[in-house]
CSV table of C-alpha atoms in Angstrom, one decimal:
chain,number,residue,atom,x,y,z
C,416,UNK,CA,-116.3,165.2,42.4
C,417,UNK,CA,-113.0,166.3,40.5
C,418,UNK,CA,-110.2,164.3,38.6
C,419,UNK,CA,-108.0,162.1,40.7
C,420,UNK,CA,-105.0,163.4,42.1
C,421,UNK,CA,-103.0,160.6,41.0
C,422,UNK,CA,-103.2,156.7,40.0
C,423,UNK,CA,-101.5,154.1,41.6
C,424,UNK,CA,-100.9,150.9,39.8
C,425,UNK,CA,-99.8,147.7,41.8
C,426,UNK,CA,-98.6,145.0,39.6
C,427,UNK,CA,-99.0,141.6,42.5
C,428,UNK,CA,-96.4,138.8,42.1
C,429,UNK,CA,-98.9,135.9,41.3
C,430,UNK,CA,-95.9,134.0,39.1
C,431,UNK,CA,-97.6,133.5,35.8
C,432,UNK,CA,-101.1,135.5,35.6
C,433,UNK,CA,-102.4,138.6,36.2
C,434,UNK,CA,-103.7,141.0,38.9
C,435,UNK,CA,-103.3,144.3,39.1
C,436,UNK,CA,-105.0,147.2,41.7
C,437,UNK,CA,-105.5,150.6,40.5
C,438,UNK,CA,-106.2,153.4,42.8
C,439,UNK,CA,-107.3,156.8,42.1
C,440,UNK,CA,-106.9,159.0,44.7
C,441,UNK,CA,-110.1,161.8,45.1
C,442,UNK,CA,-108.9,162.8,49.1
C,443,UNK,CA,-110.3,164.1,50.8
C,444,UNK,CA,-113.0,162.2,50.0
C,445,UNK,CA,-111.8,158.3,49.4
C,446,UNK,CA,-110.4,156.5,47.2
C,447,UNK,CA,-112.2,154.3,44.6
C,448,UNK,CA,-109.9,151.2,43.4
C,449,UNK,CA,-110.3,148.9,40.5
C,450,UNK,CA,-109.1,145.5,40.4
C,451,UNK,CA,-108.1,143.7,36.8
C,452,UNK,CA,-107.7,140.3,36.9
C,453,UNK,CA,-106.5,137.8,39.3
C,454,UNK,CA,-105.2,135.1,38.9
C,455,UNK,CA,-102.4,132.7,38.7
C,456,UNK,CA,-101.0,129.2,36.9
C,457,UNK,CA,-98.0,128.8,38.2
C,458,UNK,CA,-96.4,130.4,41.4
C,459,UNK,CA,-93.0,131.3,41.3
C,460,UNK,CA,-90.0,128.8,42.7
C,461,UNK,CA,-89.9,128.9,46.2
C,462,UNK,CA,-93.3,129.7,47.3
C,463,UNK,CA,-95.1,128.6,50.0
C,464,UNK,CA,-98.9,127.7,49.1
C,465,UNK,CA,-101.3,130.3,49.3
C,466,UNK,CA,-100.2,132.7,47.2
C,467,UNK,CA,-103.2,133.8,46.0
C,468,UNK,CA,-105.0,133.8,48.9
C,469,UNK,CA,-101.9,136.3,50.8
C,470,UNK,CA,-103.1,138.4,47.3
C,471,UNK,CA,-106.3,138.6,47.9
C,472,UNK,CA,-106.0,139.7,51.5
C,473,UNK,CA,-103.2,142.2,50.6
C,474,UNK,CA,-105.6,144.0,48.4
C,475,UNK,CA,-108.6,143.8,50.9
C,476,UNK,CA,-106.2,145.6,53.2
C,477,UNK,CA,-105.7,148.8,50.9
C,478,UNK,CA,-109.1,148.6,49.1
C,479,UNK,CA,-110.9,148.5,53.2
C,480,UNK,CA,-114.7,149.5,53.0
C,481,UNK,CA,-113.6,152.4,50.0
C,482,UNK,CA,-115.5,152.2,46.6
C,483,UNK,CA,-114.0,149.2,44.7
C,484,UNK,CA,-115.4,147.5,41.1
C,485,UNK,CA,-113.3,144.5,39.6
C,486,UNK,CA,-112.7,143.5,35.8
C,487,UNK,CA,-112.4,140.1,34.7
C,488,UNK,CA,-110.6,140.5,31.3
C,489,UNK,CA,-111.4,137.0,30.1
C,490,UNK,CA,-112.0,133.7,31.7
C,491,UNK,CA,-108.2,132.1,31.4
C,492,UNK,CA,-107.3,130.5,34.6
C,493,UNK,CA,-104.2,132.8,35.2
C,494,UNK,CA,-106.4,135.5,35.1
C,495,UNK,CA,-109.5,134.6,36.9
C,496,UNK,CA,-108.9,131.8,39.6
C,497,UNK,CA,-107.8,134.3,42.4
C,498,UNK,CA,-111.8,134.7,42.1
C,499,UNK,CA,-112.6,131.2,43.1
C,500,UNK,CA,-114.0,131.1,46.9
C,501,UNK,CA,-112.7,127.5,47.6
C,502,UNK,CA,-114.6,124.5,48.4
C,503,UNK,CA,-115.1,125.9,52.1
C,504,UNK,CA,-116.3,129.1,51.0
C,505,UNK,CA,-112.5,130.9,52.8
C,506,UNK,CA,-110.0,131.3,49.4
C,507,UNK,CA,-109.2,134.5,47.4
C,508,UNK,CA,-112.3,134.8,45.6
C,509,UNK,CA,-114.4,135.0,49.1
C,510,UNK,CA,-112.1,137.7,50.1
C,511,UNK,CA,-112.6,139.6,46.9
C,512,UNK,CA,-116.7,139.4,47.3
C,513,UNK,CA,-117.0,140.6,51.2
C,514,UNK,CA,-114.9,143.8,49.3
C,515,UNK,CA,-118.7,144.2,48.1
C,516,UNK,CA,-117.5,145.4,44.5
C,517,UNK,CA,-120.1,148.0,43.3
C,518,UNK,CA,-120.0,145.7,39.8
C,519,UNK,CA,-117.7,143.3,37.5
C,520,UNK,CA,-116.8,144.4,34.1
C,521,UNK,CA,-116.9,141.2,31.7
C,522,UNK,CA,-116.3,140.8,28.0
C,523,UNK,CA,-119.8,140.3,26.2
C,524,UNK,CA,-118.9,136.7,25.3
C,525,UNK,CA,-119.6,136.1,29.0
C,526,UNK,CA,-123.1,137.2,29.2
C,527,UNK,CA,-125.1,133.9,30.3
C,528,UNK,CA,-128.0,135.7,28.6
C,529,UNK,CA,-127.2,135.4,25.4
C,530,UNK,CA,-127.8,132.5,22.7
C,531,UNK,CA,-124.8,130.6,21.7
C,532,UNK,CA,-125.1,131.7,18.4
C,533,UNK,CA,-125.0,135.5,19.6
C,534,UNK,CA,-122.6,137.4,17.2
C,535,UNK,CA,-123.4,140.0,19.4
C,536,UNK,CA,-125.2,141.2,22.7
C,537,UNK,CA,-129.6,140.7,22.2
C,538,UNK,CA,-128.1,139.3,18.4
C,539,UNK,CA,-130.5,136.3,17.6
C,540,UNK,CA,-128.6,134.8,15.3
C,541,UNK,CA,-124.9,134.8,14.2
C,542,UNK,CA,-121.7,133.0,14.4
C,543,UNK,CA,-123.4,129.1,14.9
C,544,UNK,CA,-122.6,127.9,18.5
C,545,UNK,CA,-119.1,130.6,19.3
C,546,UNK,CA,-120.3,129.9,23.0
C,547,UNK,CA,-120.8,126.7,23.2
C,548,UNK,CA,-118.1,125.8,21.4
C,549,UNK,CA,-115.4,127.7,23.7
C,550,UNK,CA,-117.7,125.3,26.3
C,551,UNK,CA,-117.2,122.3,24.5
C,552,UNK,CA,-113.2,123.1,23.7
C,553,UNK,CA,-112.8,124.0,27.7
C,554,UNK,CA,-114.3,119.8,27.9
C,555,UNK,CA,-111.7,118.7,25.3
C,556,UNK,CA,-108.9,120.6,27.3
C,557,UNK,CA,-109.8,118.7,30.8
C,558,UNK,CA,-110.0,115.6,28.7
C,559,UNK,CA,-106.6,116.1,27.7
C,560,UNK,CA,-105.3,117.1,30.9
C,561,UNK,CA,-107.2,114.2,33.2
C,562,UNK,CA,-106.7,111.2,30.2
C,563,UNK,CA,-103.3,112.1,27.3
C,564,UNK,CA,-100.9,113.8,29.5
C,565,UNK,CA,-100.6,111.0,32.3
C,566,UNK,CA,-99.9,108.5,29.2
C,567,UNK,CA,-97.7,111.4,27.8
C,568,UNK,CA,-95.2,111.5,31.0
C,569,UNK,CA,-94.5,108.1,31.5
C,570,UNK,CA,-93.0,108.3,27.7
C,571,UNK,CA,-89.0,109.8,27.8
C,572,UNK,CA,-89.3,111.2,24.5
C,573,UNK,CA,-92.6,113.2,24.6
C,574,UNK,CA,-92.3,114.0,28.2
C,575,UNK,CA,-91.5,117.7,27.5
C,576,UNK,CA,-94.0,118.0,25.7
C,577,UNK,CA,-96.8,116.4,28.1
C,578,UNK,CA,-95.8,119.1,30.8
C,579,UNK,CA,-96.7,122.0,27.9
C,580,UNK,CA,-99.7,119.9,27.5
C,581,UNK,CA,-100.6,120.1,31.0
C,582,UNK,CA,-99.6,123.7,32.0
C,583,UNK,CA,-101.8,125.0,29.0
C,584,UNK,CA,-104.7,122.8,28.9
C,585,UNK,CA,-105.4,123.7,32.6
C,586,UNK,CA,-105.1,127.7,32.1
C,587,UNK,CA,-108.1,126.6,29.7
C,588,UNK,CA,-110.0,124.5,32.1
C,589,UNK,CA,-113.2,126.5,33.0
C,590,UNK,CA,-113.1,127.6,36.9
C,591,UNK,CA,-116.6,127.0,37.3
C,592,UNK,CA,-116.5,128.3,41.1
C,593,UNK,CA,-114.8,131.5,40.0
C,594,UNK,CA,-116.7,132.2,36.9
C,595,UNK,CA,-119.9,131.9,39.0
C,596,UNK,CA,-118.5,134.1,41.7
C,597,UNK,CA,-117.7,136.8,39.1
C,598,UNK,CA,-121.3,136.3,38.2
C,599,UNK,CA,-122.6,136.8,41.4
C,600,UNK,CA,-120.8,138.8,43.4
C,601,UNK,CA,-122.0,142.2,41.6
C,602,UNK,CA,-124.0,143.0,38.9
C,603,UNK,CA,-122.2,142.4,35.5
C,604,UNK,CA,-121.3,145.0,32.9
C,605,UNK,CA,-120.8,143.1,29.7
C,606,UNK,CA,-118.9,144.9,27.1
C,607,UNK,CA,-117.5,145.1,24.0
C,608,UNK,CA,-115.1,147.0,21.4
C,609,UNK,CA,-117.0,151.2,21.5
C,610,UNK,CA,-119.6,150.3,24.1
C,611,UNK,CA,-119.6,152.6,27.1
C,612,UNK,CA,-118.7,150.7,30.8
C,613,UNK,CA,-119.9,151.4,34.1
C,614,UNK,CA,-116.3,152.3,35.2
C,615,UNK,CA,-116.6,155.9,33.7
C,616,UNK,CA,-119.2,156.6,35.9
C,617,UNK,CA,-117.7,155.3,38.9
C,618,UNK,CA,-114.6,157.0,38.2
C,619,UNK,CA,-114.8,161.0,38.2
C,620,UNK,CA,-112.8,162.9,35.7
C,621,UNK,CA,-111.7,159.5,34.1
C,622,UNK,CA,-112.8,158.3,30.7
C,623,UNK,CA,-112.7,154.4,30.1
C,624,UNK,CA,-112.7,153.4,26.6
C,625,UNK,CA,-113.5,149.8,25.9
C,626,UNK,CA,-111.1,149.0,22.6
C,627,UNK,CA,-111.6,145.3,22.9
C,628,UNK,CA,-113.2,142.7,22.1
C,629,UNK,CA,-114.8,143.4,18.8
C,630,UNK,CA,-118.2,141.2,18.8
C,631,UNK,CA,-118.4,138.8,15.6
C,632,UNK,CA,-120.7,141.3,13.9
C,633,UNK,CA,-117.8,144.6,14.3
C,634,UNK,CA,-114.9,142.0,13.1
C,635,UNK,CA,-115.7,138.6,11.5
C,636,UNK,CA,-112.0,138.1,11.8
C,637,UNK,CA,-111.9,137.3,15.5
C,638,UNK,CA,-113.3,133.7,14.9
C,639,UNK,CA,-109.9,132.5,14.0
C,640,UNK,CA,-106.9,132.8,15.4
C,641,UNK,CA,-103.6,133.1,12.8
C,642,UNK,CA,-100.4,131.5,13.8
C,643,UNK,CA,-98.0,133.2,11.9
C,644,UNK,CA,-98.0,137.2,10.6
C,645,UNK,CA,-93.7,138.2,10.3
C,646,UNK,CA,-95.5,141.8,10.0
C,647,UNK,CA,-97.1,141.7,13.2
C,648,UNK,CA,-95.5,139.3,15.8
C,649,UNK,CA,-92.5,139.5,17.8
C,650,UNK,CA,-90.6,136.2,16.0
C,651,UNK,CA,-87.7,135.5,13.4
C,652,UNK,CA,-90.0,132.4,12.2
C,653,UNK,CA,-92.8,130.8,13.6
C,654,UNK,CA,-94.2,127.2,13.2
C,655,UNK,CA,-97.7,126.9,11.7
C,656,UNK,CA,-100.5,125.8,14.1
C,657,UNK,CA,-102.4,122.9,12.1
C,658,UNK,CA,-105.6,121.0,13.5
C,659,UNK,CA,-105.8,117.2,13.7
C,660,UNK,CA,-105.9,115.5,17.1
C,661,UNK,CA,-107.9,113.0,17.4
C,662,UNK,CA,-109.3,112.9,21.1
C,663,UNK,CA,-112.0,110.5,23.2
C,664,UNK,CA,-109.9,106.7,22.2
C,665,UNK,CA,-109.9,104.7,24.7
C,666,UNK,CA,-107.0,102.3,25.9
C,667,UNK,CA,-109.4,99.2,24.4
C,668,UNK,CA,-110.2,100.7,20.5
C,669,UNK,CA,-108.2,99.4,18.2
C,670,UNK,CA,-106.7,100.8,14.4
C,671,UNK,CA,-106.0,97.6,12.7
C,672,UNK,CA,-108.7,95.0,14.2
C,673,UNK,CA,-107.6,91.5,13.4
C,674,UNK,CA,-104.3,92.0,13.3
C,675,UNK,CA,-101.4,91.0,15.6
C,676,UNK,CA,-100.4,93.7,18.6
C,677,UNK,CA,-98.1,93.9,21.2
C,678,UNK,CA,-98.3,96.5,23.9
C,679,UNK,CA,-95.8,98.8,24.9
C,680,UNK,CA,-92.2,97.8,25.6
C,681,UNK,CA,-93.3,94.7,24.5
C,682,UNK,CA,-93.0,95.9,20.7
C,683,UNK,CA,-90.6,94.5,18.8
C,684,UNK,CA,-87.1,96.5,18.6
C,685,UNK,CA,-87.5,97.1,14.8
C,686,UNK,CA,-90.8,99.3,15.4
C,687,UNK,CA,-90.3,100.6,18.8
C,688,UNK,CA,-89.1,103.6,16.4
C,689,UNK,CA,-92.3,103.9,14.9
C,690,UNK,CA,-94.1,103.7,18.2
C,691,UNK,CA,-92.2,106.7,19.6
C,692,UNK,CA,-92.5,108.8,16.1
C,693,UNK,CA,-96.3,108.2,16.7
C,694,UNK,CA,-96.3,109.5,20.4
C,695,UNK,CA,-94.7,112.7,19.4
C,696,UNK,CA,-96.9,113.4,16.6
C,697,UNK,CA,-99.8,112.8,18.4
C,698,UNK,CA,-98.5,114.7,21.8
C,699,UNK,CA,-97.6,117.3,19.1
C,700,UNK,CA,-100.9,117.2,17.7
C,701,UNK,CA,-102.8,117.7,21.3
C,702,UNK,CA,-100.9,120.6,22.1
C,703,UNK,CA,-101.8,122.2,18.8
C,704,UNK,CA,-105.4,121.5,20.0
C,705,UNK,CA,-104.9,123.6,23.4
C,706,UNK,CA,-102.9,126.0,21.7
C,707,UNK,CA,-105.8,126.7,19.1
C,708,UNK,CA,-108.1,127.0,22.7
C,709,UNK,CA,-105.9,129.3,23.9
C,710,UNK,CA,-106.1,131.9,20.9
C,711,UNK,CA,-109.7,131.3,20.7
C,712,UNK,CA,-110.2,132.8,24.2
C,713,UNK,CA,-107.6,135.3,23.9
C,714,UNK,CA,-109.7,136.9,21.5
C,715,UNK,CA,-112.7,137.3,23.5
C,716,UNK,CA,-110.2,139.4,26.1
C,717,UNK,CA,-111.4,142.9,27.0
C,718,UNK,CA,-108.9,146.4,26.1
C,719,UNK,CA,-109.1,149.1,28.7
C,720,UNK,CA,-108.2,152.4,28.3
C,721,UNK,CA,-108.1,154.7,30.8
C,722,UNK,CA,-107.7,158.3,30.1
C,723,UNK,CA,-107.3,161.1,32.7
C,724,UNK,CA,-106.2,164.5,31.8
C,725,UNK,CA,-103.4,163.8,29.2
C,726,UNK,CA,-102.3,160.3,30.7
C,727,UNK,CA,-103.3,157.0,29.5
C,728,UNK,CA,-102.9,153.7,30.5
C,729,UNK,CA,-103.4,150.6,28.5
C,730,UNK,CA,-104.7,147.0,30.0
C,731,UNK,CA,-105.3,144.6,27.3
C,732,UNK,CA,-105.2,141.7,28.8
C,733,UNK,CA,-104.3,138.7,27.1
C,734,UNK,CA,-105.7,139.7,23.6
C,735,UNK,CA,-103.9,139.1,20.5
C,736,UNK,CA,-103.9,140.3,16.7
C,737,UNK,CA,-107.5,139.7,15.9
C,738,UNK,CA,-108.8,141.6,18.9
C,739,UNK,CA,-106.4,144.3,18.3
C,740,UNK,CA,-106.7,144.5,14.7
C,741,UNK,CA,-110.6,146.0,14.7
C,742,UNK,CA,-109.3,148.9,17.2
C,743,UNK,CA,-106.0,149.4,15.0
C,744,UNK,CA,-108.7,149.7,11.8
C,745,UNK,CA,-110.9,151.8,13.7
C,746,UNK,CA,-110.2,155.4,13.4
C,747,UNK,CA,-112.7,156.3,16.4
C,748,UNK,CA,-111.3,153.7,18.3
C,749,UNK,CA,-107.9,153.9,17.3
C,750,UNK,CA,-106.7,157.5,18.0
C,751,UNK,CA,-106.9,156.7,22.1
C,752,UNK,CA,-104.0,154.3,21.4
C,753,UNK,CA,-101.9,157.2,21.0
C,754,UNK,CA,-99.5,158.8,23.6
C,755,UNK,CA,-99.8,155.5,26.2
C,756,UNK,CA,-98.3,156.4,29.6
C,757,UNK,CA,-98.3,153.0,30.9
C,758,UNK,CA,-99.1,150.1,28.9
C,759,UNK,CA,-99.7,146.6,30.2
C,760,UNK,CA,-97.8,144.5,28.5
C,761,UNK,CA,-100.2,142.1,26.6
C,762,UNK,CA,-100.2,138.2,27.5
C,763,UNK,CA,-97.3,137.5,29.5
C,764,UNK,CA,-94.9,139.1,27.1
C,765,UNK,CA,-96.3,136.4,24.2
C,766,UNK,CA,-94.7,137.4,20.6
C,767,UNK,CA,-98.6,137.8,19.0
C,768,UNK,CA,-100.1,139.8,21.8
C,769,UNK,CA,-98.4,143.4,21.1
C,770,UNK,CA,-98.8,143.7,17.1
C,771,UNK,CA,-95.7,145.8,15.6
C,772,UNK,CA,-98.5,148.3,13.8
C,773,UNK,CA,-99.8,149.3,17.2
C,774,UNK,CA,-95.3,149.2,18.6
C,775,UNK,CA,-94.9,152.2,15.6
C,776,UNK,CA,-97.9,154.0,16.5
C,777,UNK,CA,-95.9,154.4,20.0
C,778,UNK,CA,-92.1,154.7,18.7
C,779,UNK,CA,-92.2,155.4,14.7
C,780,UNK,CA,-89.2,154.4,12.5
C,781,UNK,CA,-86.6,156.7,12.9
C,782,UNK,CA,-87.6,158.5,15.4
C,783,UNK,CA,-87.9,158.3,19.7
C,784,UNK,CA,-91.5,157.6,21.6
C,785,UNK,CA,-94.6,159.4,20.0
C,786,UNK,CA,-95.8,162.3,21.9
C,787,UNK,CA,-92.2,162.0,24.0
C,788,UNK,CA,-91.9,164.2,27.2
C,789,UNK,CA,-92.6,161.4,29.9
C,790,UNK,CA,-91.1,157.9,29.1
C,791,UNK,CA,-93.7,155.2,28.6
C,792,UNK,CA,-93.9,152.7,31.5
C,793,UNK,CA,-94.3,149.1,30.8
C,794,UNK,CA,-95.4,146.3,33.4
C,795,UNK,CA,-95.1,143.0,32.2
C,796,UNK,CA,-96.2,140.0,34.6
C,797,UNK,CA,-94.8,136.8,33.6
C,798,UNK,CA,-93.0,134.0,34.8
C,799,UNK,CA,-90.5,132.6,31.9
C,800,UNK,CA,-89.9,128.6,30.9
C,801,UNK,CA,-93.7,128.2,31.6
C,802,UNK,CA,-95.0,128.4,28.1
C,803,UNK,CA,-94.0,127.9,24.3
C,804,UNK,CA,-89.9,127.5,23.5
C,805,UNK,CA,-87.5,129.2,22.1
C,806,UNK,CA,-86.6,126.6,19.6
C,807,UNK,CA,-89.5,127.6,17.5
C,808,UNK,CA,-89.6,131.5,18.5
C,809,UNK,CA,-92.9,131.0,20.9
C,810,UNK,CA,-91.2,131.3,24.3
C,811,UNK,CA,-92.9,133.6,26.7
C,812,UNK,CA,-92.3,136.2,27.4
C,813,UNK,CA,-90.7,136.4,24.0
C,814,UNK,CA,-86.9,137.9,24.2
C,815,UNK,CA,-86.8,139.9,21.2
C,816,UNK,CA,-90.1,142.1,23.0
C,817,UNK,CA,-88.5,142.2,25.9
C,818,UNK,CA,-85.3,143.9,24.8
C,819,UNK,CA,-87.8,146.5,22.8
C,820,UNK,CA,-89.5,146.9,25.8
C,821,UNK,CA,-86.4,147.8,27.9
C,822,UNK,CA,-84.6,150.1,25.6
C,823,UNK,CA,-88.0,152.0,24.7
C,824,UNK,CA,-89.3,152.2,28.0
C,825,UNK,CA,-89.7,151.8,31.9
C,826,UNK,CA,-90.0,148.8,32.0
C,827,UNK,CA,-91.0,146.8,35.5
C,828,UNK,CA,-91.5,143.0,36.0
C,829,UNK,CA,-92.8,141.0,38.4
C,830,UNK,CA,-89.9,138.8,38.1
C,831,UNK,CA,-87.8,141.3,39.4
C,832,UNK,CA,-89.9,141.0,42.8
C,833,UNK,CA,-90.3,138.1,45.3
C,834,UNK,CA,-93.1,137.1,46.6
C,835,UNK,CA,-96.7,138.3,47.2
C,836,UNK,CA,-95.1,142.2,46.7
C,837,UNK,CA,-96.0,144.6,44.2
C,838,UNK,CA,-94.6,147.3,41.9
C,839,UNK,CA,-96.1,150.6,42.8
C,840,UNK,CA,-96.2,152.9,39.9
C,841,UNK,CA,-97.8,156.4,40.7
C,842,UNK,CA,-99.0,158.6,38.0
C,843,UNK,CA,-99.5,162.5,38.7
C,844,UNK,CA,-102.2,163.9,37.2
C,845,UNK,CA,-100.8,167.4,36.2
């Protein structure tokens, strides 16, 4: 079989999450589609319920009985709960299995093989409990969700703050249903940062480069998550992320045993002050906690490149400066991150997720796009006032990208389009 004619690229309306359906058009034989991602946390204002569901069918309508494989770029909720099958076996992840998906493309962190110490895949020792620990963090975030941020709302002045608390700590609640699915529904290609995927098999005259996710062993940097790089992220100044939340009190403990208490509004008026500078600290404190989650597990997202004659189109899901920075050191690795055709635009639009190194790589200082002669396209899937705030430079997506993104490329947005459409972007293959 010869190169694709052409690619088409639909970028769904799911509000804030991903999914996007590439198809690569072989006629007269068929087509073979690939679906990354799908998922959503928030639909946009208006919508009637279902949208993920109308998604699901949508693409079962073009993808019909034709070759089809999906990739599940890391197990966030906005990215992987169109893959749930519902309690009665009839949501969007039941309609995505009867496709009958030759395989699922997974990063290696999600390999239910391995030892939770794995630093990488068939390591037997490594990086002490990274799986379990994303397991036991997922726990913290439901605790959080299901026990702080009901407290949280009934309080005026942390309110704001509670519904951060809650969008966040729910994208971060595992989605046991769909993660099994995914498991299930095909056999699994775990992969990681050089290692070869099924997909360039199942895709003639394409080559798929995995850039991302280093394992621990490639890039002991990925364990942590930094909250502040002026060099690298898409900010003016950003807050620090500290760690100090103390979670599992119930309404009954007590601080200062012995001591006189008063619930509530009951306080006196001389420390009702204090009582409110505590809530905020601690509701400040939680969503550092989620927010540190949230990092971790953008790190394990997978980079796809997919390269077919001189075009090349970048999904890196939601991954951020850690899980960039191994294929931006990497000269093997980092040379396919040249002359991008279409680039999807990491997390949302969130300042940390398109590092500035890998920005001037595409359009150097003082001078227009890298390898110009086609304008780079850009599709950015987001839903603003949903996560982070402008007051501290976090909002996403994050302005100051956004206007780059416009005056350097094509860029399209789902926000632009209502809902359960797509943007259709076809690429030529000269």
């Amino acid at each position: 079989m010869t190169a694709p004619k052409s690619i088409r690229i639909r970028m769904y309306q799911v509000g804030f999450g991903d999914c996007f359906l590439l198809s690569f058009d072989y006629a007269p034989k068929p087509s073979r589609h690939v679906l990354i991602d799908c998922g959503s946390m928030a639909s946009p204002k208006g919508s009637a319920p279902g949208l993920i569901k109308r998604v699901a069918a949508s693409i079962a309508g073009t993808v019909g009985d034709e070759p089809f494989a999906v990739v599940a770029t890391h197990r966030h909720t906005d990215h992987v709960s169109g893959f749930d099958p519902g309690a009665n076996g009839k949501g969007a992840g039941a309609i995505i299995a009867a496709l009958k998906p030759k395989f699922v493309v997974q990063p290696w962190t999600e390999d239910p093989s391995l030892p939770v110490d794995a630093e990488a895949p068939a390591a037997r020792r490594g990086m002490a409990l990274r799986r379990k620990t994303l397991d036991d963090l997922n726990v913290v975030a439901s605790q959080i969700v299901d026990q702080y941020v009901p407290r949280l709302r009934r309080s005026q002045a942390v309110r704001g703050i509670a519904g951060q608390l809650d969008f966040i700590g729910k994208d971060n609640i595992k989605n046991l249903r769909a993660v099994e699915n995914l498991m299930t529904m095909a056999p699994n290609d775990y992969v990681h940062a050089g290692r070869a995927t099924r997909l360039t098999r199942f895709l003639p005259g394409v080559r798929v480069h995995v850039l991302g996710p280093p394992t621990i062993g490639q890039y002991g940097k990925v364990r942590g998550q930094r909250a502040r790089d002026e060099e690298q992220f898409w900010h003016l100044q950003a807050r620090s992320l500290g760690m100090g939340a103390r979670v599992g009190l119930t309404r009954s403990d007590s601080l200062f045993k012995g001591f006189p208490s008063a619930p509530g509004r009951h306080a006196p008026v001389s420390s009702r002050w204090l009582i409110n500078a505590m809530k905020s600290e601690n509701a400040e404190q939680l969503l550092q906690l989620v927010r540190i989650l949230d990092d971790a597990m953008n790190n394990t997202s997978l980079i796809l490149l997919f390269e077919c004659g001189d075009r090349r189109l970048l999904f890196p899901g939601d991954a951020q400066i850690e899980n960039w920075e191994y294929a931006l050191k990497t000269p093997s690795l980092r040379k396919h991150l040249e002359k991008i055709s279409v680039y999807k635009v990491g997390h949302h639009g969130s300042l940390n997720a398109t590092p500035k190194s890998l920005w001037k790589i595409w359009f150097p200082e003082g001078g227009g796009q890298q390898g110009a002669g086609r304008r780079m396209v850009s599709l950015l899937s987001t839903l603003e006032g949903k996560h982070g705030k402008r007051e501290n430079d976090s909002e996403v997506p994050r302005r100051k990208l956004v206007d780059a993104l416009k005056s350097k490329t094509t860029m399209k947005s789902t926000e632009s389009i209502g809902e359960a459409e797509y943007h259709d972007e076809v690429i030529a293959i000269d």
